[in-house]
PDB file of C-alpha atoms in Angstrom:
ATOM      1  CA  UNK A   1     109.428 100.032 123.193  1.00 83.00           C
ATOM      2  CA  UNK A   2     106.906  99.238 125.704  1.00 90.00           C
ATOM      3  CA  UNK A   3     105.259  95.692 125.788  1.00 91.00           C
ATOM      4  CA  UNK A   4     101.973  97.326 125.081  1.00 92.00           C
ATOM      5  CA  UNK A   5     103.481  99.114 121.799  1.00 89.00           C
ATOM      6  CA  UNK A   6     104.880  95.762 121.394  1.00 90.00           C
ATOM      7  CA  UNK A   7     101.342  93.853 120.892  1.00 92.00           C
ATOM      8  CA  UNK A   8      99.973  96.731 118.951  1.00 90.00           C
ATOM      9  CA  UNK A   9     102.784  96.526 116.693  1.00 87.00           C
ATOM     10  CA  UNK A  10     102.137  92.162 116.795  1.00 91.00           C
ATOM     11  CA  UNK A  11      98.930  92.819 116.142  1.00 89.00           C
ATOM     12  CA  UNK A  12      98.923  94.752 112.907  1.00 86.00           C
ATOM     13  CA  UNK A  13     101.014  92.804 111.507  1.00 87.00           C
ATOM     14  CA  UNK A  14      99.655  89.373 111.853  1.00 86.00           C
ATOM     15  CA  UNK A  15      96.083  91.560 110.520  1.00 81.00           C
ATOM     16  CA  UNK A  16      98.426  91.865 107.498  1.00 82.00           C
ATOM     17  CA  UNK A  17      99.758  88.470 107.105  1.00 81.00           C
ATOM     18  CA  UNK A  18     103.416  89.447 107.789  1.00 86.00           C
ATOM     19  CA  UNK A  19     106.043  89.494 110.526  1.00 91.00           C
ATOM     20  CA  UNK A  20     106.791  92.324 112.842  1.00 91.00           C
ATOM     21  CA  UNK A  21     110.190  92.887 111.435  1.00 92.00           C
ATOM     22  CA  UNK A  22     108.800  93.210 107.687  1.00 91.00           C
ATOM     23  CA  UNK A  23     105.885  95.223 109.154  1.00 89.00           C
ATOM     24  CA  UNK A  24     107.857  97.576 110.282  1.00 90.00           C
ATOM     25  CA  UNK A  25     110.270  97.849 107.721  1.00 91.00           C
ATOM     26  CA  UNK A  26     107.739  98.770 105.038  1.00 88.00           C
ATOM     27  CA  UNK A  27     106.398 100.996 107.967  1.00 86.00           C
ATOM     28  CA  UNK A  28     109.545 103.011 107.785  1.00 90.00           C
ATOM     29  CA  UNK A  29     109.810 102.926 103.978  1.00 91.00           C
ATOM     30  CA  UNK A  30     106.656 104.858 103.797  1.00 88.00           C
ATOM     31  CA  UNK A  31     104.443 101.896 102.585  1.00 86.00           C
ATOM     32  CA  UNK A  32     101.200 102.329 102.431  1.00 84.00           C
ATOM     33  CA  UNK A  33     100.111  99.128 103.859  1.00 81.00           C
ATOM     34  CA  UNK A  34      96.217  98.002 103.651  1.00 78.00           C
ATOM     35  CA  UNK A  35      94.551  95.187 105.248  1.00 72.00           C
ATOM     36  CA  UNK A  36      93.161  92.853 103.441  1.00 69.00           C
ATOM     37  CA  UNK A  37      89.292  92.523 102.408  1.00 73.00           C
ATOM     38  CA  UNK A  38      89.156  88.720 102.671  1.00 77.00           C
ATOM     39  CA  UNK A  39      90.449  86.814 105.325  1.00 76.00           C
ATOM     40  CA  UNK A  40      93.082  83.861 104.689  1.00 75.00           C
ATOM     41  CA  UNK A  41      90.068  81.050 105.399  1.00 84.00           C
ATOM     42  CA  UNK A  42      88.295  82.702 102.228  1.00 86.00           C
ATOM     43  CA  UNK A  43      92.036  83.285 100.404  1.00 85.00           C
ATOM     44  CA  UNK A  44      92.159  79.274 100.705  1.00 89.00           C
ATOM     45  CA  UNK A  45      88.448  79.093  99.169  1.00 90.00           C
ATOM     46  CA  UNK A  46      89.460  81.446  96.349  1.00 90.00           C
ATOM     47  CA  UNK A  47      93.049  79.509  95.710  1.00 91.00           C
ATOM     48  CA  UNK A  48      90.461  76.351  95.669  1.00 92.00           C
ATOM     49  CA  UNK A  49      87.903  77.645  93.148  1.00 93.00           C
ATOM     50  CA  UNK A  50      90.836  78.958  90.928  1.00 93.00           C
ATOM     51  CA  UNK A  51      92.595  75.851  90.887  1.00 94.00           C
ATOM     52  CA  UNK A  52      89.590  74.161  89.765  1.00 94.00           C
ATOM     53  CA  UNK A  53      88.959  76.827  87.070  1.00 94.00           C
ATOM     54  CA  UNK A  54      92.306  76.271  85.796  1.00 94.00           C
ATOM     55  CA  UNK A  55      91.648  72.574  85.502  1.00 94.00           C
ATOM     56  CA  UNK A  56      88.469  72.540  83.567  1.00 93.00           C
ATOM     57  CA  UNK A  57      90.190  75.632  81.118  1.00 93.00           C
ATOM     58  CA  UNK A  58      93.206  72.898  80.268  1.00 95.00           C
ATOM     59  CA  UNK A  59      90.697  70.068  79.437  1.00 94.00           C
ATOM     60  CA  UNK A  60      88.712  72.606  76.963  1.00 94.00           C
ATOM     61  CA  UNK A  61      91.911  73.924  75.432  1.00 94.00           C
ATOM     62  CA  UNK A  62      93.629  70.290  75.003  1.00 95.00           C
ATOM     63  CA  UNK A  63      89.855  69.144  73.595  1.00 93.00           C
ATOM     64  CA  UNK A  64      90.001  72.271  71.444  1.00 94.00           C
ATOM     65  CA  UNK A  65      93.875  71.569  70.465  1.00 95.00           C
ATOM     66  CA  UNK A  66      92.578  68.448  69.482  1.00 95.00           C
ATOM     67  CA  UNK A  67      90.308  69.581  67.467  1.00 93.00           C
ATOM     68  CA  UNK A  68      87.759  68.978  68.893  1.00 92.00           C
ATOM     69  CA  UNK A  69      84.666  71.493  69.548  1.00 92.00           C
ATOM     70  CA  UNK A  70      84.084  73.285  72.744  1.00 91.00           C
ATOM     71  CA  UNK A  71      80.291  74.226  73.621  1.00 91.00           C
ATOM     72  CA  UNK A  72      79.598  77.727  74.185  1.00 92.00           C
ATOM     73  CA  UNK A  73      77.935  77.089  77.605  1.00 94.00           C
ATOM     74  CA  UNK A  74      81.332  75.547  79.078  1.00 92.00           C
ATOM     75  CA  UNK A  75      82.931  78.660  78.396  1.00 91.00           C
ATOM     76  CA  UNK A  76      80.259  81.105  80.114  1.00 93.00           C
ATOM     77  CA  UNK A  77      80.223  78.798  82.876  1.00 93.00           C
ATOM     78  CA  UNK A  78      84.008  79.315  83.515  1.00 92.00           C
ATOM     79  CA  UNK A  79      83.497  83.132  83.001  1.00 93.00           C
ATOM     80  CA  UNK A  80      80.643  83.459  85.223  1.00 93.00           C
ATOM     81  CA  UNK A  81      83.042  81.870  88.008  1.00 92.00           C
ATOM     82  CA  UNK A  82      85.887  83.841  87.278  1.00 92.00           C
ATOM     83  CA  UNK A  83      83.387  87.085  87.181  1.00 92.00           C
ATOM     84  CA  UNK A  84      82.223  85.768  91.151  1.00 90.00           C
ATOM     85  CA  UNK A  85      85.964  85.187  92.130  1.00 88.00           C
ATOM     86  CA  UNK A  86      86.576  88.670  91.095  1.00 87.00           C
ATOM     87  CA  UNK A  87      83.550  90.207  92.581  1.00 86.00           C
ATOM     88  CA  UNK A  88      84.690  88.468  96.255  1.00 81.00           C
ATOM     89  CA  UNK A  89      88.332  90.386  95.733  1.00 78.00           C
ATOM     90  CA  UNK A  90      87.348  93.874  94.371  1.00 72.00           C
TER      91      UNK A  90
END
């Protein structure tokens, strides 16, 4: 393989998040491979705004396990963010 087929090969792969070896290997399975639509700066974003999703869902459902009442609005607000996460990854 020639140094220039080399850094094509380097290339793709680090577009894909993954090492040359396991680029090629699902290369030669037949895989399919696509690149992803967000980049790993915005991946970290997204892990971010999840993560703080998941927080404020465990305080409502321990408030609501407690019997306690959970307002209407809380729960559209946490659906409206999941509904933007999803829009950034579709």
């Amino acid at each position: 393989m020639s140094e220039q087929d080399y850094l094509k090969l380097s290339q793709s792969a680090k577009t894909l998040n993954m090492s040359v070896p396991a680029f090629v290997k699902k290369k030669a399975q037949g895989a399919r491979i696509v690149a992803p639509k967000i980049g790993a700066k915005e991946v970290q974003e997204l892990a971010r705004q999840l993560a703080k999703i998941g927080g404020n869902l465990n305080q409502l459902t321990k408030h609501a396990n407690q019997g306690g009442n959970v307002p209407a609005q809380a729960l559209q607000e946490l659906q409206s963010e999941v509904a933007k996460i999803w829009q950034q990854l579709t």
